[in-house]
XYZ file of C-alpha atoms in Angstrom:
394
model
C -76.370 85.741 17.313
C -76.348 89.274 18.053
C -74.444 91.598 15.679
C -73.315 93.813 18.678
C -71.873 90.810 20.722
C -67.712 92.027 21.751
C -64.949 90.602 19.704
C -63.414 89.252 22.604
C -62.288 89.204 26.406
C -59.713 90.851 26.864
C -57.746 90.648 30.992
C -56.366 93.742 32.168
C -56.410 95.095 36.360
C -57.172 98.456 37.523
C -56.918 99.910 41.153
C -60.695 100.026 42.112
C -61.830 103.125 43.186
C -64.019 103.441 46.660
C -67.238 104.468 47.720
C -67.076 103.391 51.499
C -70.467 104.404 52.391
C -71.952 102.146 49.202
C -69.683 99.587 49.334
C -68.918 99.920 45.469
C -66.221 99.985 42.600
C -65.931 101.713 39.747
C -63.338 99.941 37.937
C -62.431 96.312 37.489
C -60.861 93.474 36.769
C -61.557 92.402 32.878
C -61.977 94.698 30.254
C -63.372 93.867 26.638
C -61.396 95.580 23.823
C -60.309 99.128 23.477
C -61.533 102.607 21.953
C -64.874 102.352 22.684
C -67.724 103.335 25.572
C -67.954 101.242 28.577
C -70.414 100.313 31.090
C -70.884 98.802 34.232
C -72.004 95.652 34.425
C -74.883 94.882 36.127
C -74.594 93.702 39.783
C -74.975 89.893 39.956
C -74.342 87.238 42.048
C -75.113 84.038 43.185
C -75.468 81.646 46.872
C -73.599 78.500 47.746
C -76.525 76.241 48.583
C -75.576 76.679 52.341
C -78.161 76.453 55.450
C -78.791 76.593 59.241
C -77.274 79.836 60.144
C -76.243 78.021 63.611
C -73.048 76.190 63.414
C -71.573 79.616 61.975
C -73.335 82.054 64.982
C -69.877 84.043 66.278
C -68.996 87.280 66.432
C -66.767 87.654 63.284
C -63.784 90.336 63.716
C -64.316 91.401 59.948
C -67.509 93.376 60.934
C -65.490 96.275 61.776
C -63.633 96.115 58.556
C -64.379 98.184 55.347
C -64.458 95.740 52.650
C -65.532 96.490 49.051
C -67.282 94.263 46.046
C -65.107 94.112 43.135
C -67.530 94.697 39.656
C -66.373 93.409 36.740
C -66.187 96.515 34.106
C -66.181 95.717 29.958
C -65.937 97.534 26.618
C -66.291 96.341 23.396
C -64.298 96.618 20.192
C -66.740 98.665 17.323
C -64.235 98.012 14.270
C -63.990 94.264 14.252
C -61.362 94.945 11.567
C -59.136 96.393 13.589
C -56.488 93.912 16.085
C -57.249 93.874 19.688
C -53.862 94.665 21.874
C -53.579 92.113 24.480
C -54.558 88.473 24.920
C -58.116 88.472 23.937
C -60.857 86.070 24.891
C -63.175 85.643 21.245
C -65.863 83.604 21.506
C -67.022 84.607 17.820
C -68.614 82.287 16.310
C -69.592 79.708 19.018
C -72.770 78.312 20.427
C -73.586 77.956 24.410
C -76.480 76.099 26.038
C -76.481 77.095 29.042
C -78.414 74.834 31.584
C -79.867 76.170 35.357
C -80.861 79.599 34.084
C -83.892 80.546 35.821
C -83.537 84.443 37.076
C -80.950 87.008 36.401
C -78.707 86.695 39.499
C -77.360 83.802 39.565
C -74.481 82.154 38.110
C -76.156 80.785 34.860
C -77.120 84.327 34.108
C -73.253 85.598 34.724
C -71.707 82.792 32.664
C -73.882 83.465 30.188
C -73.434 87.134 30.010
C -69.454 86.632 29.676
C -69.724 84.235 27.132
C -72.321 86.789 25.173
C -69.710 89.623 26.028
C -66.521 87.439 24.312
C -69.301 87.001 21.198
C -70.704 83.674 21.939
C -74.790 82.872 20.918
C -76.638 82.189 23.951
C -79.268 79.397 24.570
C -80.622 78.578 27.813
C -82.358 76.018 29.496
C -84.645 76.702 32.329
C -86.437 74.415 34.847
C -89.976 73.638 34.034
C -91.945 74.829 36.641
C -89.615 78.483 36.306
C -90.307 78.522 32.491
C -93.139 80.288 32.195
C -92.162 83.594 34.914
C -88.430 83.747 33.004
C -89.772 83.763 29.649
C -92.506 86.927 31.072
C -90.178 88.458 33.027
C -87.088 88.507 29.976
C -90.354 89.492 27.164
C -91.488 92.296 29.311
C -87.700 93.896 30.292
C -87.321 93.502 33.930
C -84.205 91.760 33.228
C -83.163 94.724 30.459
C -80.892 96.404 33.065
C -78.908 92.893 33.763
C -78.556 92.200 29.742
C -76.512 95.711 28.920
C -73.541 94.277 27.684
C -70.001 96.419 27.210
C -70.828 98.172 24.420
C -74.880 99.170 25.331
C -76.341 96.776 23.710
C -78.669 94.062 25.488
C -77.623 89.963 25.716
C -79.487 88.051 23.108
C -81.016 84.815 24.673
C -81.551 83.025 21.251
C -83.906 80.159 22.480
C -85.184 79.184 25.697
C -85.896 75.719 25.784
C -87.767 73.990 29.166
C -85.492 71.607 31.231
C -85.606 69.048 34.147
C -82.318 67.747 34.324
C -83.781 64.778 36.507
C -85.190 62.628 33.943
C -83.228 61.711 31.539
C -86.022 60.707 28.653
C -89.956 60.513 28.664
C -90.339 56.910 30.015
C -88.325 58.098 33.120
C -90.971 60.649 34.492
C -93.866 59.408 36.872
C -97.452 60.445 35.981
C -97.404 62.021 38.689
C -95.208 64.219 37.405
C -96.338 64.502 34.057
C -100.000 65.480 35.074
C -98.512 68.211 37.516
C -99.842 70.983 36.620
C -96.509 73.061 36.788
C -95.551 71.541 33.868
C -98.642 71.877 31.765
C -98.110 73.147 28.259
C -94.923 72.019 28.077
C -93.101 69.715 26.429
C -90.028 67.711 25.443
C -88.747 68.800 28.596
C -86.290 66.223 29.124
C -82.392 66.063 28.869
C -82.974 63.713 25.749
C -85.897 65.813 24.217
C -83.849 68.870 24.340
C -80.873 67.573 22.761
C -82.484 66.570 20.187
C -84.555 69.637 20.089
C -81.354 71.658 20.047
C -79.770 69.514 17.259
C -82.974 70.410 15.436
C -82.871 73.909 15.493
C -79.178 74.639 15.439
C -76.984 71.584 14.395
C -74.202 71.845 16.809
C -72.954 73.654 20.361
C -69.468 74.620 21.144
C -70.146 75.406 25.041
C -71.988 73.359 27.231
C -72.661 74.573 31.290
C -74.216 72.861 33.524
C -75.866 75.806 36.553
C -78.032 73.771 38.521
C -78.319 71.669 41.519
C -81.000 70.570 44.352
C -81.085 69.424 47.359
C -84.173 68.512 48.803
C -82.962 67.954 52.499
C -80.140 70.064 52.259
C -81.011 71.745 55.806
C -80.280 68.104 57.355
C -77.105 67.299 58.906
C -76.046 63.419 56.918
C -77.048 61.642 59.660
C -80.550 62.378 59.514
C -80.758 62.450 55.774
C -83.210 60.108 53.881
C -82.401 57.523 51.348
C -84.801 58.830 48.814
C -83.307 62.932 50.124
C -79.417 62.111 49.730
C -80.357 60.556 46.254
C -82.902 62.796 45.093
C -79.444 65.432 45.513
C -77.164 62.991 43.437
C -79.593 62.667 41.010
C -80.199 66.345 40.368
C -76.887 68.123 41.576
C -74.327 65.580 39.815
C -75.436 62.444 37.850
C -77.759 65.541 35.754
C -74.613 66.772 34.217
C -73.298 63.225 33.456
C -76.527 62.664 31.344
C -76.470 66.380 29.880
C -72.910 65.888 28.583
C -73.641 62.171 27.335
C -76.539 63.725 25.289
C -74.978 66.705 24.585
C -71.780 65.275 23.601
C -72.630 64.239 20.019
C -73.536 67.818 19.229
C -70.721 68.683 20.305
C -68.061 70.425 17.928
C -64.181 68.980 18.705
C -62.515 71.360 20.843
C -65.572 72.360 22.448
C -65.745 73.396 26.363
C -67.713 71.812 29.316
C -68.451 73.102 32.287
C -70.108 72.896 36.041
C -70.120 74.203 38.775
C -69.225 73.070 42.131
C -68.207 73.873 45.873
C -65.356 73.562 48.748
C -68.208 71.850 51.061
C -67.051 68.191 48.669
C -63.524 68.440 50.533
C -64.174 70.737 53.180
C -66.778 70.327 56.408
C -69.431 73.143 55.697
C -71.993 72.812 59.032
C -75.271 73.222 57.610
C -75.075 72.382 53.705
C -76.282 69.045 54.029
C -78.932 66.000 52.817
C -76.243 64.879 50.827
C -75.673 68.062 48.771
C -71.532 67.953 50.307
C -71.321 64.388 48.541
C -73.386 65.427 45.265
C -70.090 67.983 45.172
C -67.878 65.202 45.606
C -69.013 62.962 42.793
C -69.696 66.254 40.300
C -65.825 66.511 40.884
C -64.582 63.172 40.418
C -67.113 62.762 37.444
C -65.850 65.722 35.995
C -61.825 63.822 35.800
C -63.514 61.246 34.347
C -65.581 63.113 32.022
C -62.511 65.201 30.631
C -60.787 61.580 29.882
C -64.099 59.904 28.114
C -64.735 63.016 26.117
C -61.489 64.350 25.703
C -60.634 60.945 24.049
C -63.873 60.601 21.786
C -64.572 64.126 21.064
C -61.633 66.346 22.224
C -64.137 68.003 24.513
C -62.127 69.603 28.020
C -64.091 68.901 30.785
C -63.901 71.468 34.366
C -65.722 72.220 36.824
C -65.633 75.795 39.079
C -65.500 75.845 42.703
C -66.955 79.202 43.117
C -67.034 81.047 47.092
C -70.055 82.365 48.563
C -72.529 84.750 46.531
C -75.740 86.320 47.097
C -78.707 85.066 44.923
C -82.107 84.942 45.577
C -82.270 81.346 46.330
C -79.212 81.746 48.928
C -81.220 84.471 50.862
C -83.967 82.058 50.964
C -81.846 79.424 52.558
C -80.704 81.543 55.460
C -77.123 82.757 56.441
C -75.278 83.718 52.940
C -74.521 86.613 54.463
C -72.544 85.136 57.474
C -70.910 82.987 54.948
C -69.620 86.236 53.020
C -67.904 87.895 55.948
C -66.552 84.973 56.897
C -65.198 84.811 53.235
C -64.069 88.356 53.787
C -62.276 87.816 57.168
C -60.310 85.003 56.413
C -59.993 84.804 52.344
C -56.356 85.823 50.958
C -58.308 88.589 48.891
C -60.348 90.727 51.520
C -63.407 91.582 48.815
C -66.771 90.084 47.949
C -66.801 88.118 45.633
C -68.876 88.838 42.240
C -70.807 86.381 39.844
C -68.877 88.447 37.515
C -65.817 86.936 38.418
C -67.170 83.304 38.209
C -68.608 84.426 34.581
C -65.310 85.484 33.188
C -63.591 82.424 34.535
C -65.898 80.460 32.768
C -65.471 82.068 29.704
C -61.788 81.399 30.090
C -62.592 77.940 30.465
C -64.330 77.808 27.468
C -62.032 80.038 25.105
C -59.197 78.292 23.537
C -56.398 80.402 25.879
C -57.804 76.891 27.869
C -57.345 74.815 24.995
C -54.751 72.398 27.439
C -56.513 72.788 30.351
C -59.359 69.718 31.507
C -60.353 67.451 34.154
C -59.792 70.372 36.684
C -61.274 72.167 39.564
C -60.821 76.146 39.680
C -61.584 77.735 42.435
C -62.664 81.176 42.424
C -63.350 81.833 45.539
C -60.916 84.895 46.553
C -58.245 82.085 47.745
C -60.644 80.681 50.566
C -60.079 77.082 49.915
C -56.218 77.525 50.607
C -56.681 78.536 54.207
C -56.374 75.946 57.196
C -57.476 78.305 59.853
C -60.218 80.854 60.179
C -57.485 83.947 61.332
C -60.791 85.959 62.280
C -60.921 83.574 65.426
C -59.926 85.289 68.930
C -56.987 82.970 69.192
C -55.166 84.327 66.926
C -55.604 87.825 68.176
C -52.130 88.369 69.256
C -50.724 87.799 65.945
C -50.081 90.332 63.500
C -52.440 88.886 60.994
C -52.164 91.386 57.420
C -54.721 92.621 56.406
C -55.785 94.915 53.166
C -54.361 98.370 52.971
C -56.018 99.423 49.885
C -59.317 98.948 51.920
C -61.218 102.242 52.416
């Protein structure tokens, strides 16, 4: 564990201030510590798995408005001998494998930056075929300016071990699979094999996240999505986390934290975000209730899951409309700003600091307050009204 990681995560607000040409804010909405130097965190964020730019194609009344991205801000505590005012988030101490890491902008890499911020030990699995450009691009530095933590120093990934959350132990991959050669030179790749590999090398893990999920038709609407599709999305988006956590489990210190991540498309229509991937969502959330009583109960594990809103990432891009989805987010969200995987990070490591220590089998949402509205206002029908909107906007 680094030496430099923050004693802790400590919430405080501050009025951002705006740059209306850039879109950007200098101050923000968690700071770590007091009395020392602070930086900027890197900007990061994340998609929500969502395709076919169609059903959403409307002229959204939020293009005219100024909005601004909210950037989480930190600073560390130096003198670890000296109390921290405030309610602070210390992660001291505590081991996270983080699973789904595969780049530095998505939320894996924020969740695991907060919990290396509060002082947690970072491990990391990564997806097979992604292993091998991660592990280049993190030992040559292009992911230096996304590791500067509060206090200047860089996130210490302690062990990257390969992952495909699909197959649960050897005798469950197909040759086909096993000859690819994607996964050549690799090995014990599985969620069993790296259990066991992390047991190995470390004993124990406090945290546990599960950042991944596929969908192999997702551009299908359900009605024209295969059998082998709308499994292939359980398989990797939902029942992978119920195998992680039933491996995982017995390494597992009492009082531990785990955590996925979901979306408002499992109790919500989302056009477009489909082969199955809406009821993947669905079953990630109901496992997670029953995961937080089965673990709770045998290991005194909490169990949530966070429904986080639309973020940029470079696999969102790829799908297609993330941006639509954002100013729609921004038109019609309680909280008029784009959402950061900042935000999603430090939630997590809330989650997974004992100020959570009653709080399991739940859904968060942290999504700017989206998932409370029943209307979009931003439609022309509701033109007439005087709908507020945000007056510290620039």
């Amino acid at each position: 564990m680094a030496a430099t990681a923050a004693s802790g995560l400590q919430m405080a607000t501050a009025r951002p201030c705006i740059s209306s040409s850039r879109r950007m804010v200098k101050a923000g909405a968690a700071i770590l510590g007091a009395n020392s130097k602070g930086a900027s965190w890197a900007k990061l964020a994340s998609g929500s798995h969502i395709s076919n730019i169609q059903p959403f194609k409307r002229t959204l009344m939020s293009s005219s408005v100024k909005l601004n991205k909210v950037v989480t801000k930190a600073m560390s505590e130096a003198n670890e001998s000296k109390p921290v005012s405030g309610l602070p988030i210390d992660l001291r101490g505590k081991r996270a494998f983080i699973a789904g890491v595969a780049d530095d902008n998505g939320y894996g890499w924020a969740i695991a930056k907060s919990l290396a911020a509060a002082g947690a030990e970072i491990l990391v699995g990564t997806w097979v075929p992604a292993l091998n450009i991660f592990e280049t691009s993190l030992r040559r530095g292009k992911f230096d300016e996304s590791r500067v933590l509060p206090d200047g120093s860089l996130m210490e990934i302690t062990k990257v071990y390969p992952l495909d959350a699909v197959f649960d132990n050897l005798e469950d991959v197909p040759e086909d699979v096993k000859a690819n050669k994607r996964y050549a030179g690799s090995s014990k790749w599985t969620v069993q094999e790296v259990a066991e590999s992390v047991k190995q090398d470390y004993g124990s893990i406090d945290i546990l996240v599960h950042s991944l999920a596929n969908g192999p038709e997702v551009t299908k609407p359900l009605l024209e999505t295969s059998r082998k599709g709308y499994l292939a999305a359980i398989s990797a988006s939902s029942y992978s986390y119920v195998s992680l956590l039933k491996h995982f489990l017995p390494l597992m210190n009492p009082g531990g934290s785990s955590i996925s991540l979901t979306y408002i498309a499992s109790e919500r229509i989302i056009p477009g975000y489909g082969g199955g991937m809406s009821s993947a969502k669905a079953a990630l959330e109901s496992d997670t209730r029953v995961l937080a009583f089965e673990a709770g109960r045998k290991n005194r594990i909490r169990v949530n899951t966070i429904s986080a809103g639309p973020l940029r990432s470079r696999a969102a891009k790829a799908i297609g409309f993330i941006d639509t989805m954002i100013e729609y987010s921004l038109a019609n969200a309680p909280l008029q700003k784009e959402l950061s995987a900042d935000e999603v990070g430090n939630a997590a490591a809330f989650l997974a600091s004992p100020l959570a220590s009653a709080v399991t089998g739940t859904v968060m949402y942290v999504d700017n307050g989206l998932n409370v509205m029943g209307v979009g206002v931003d439609s022309p029908i509701f033109k007439d009204l005087n709908i507020p909107t945000d007056k510290h906007q620039g």
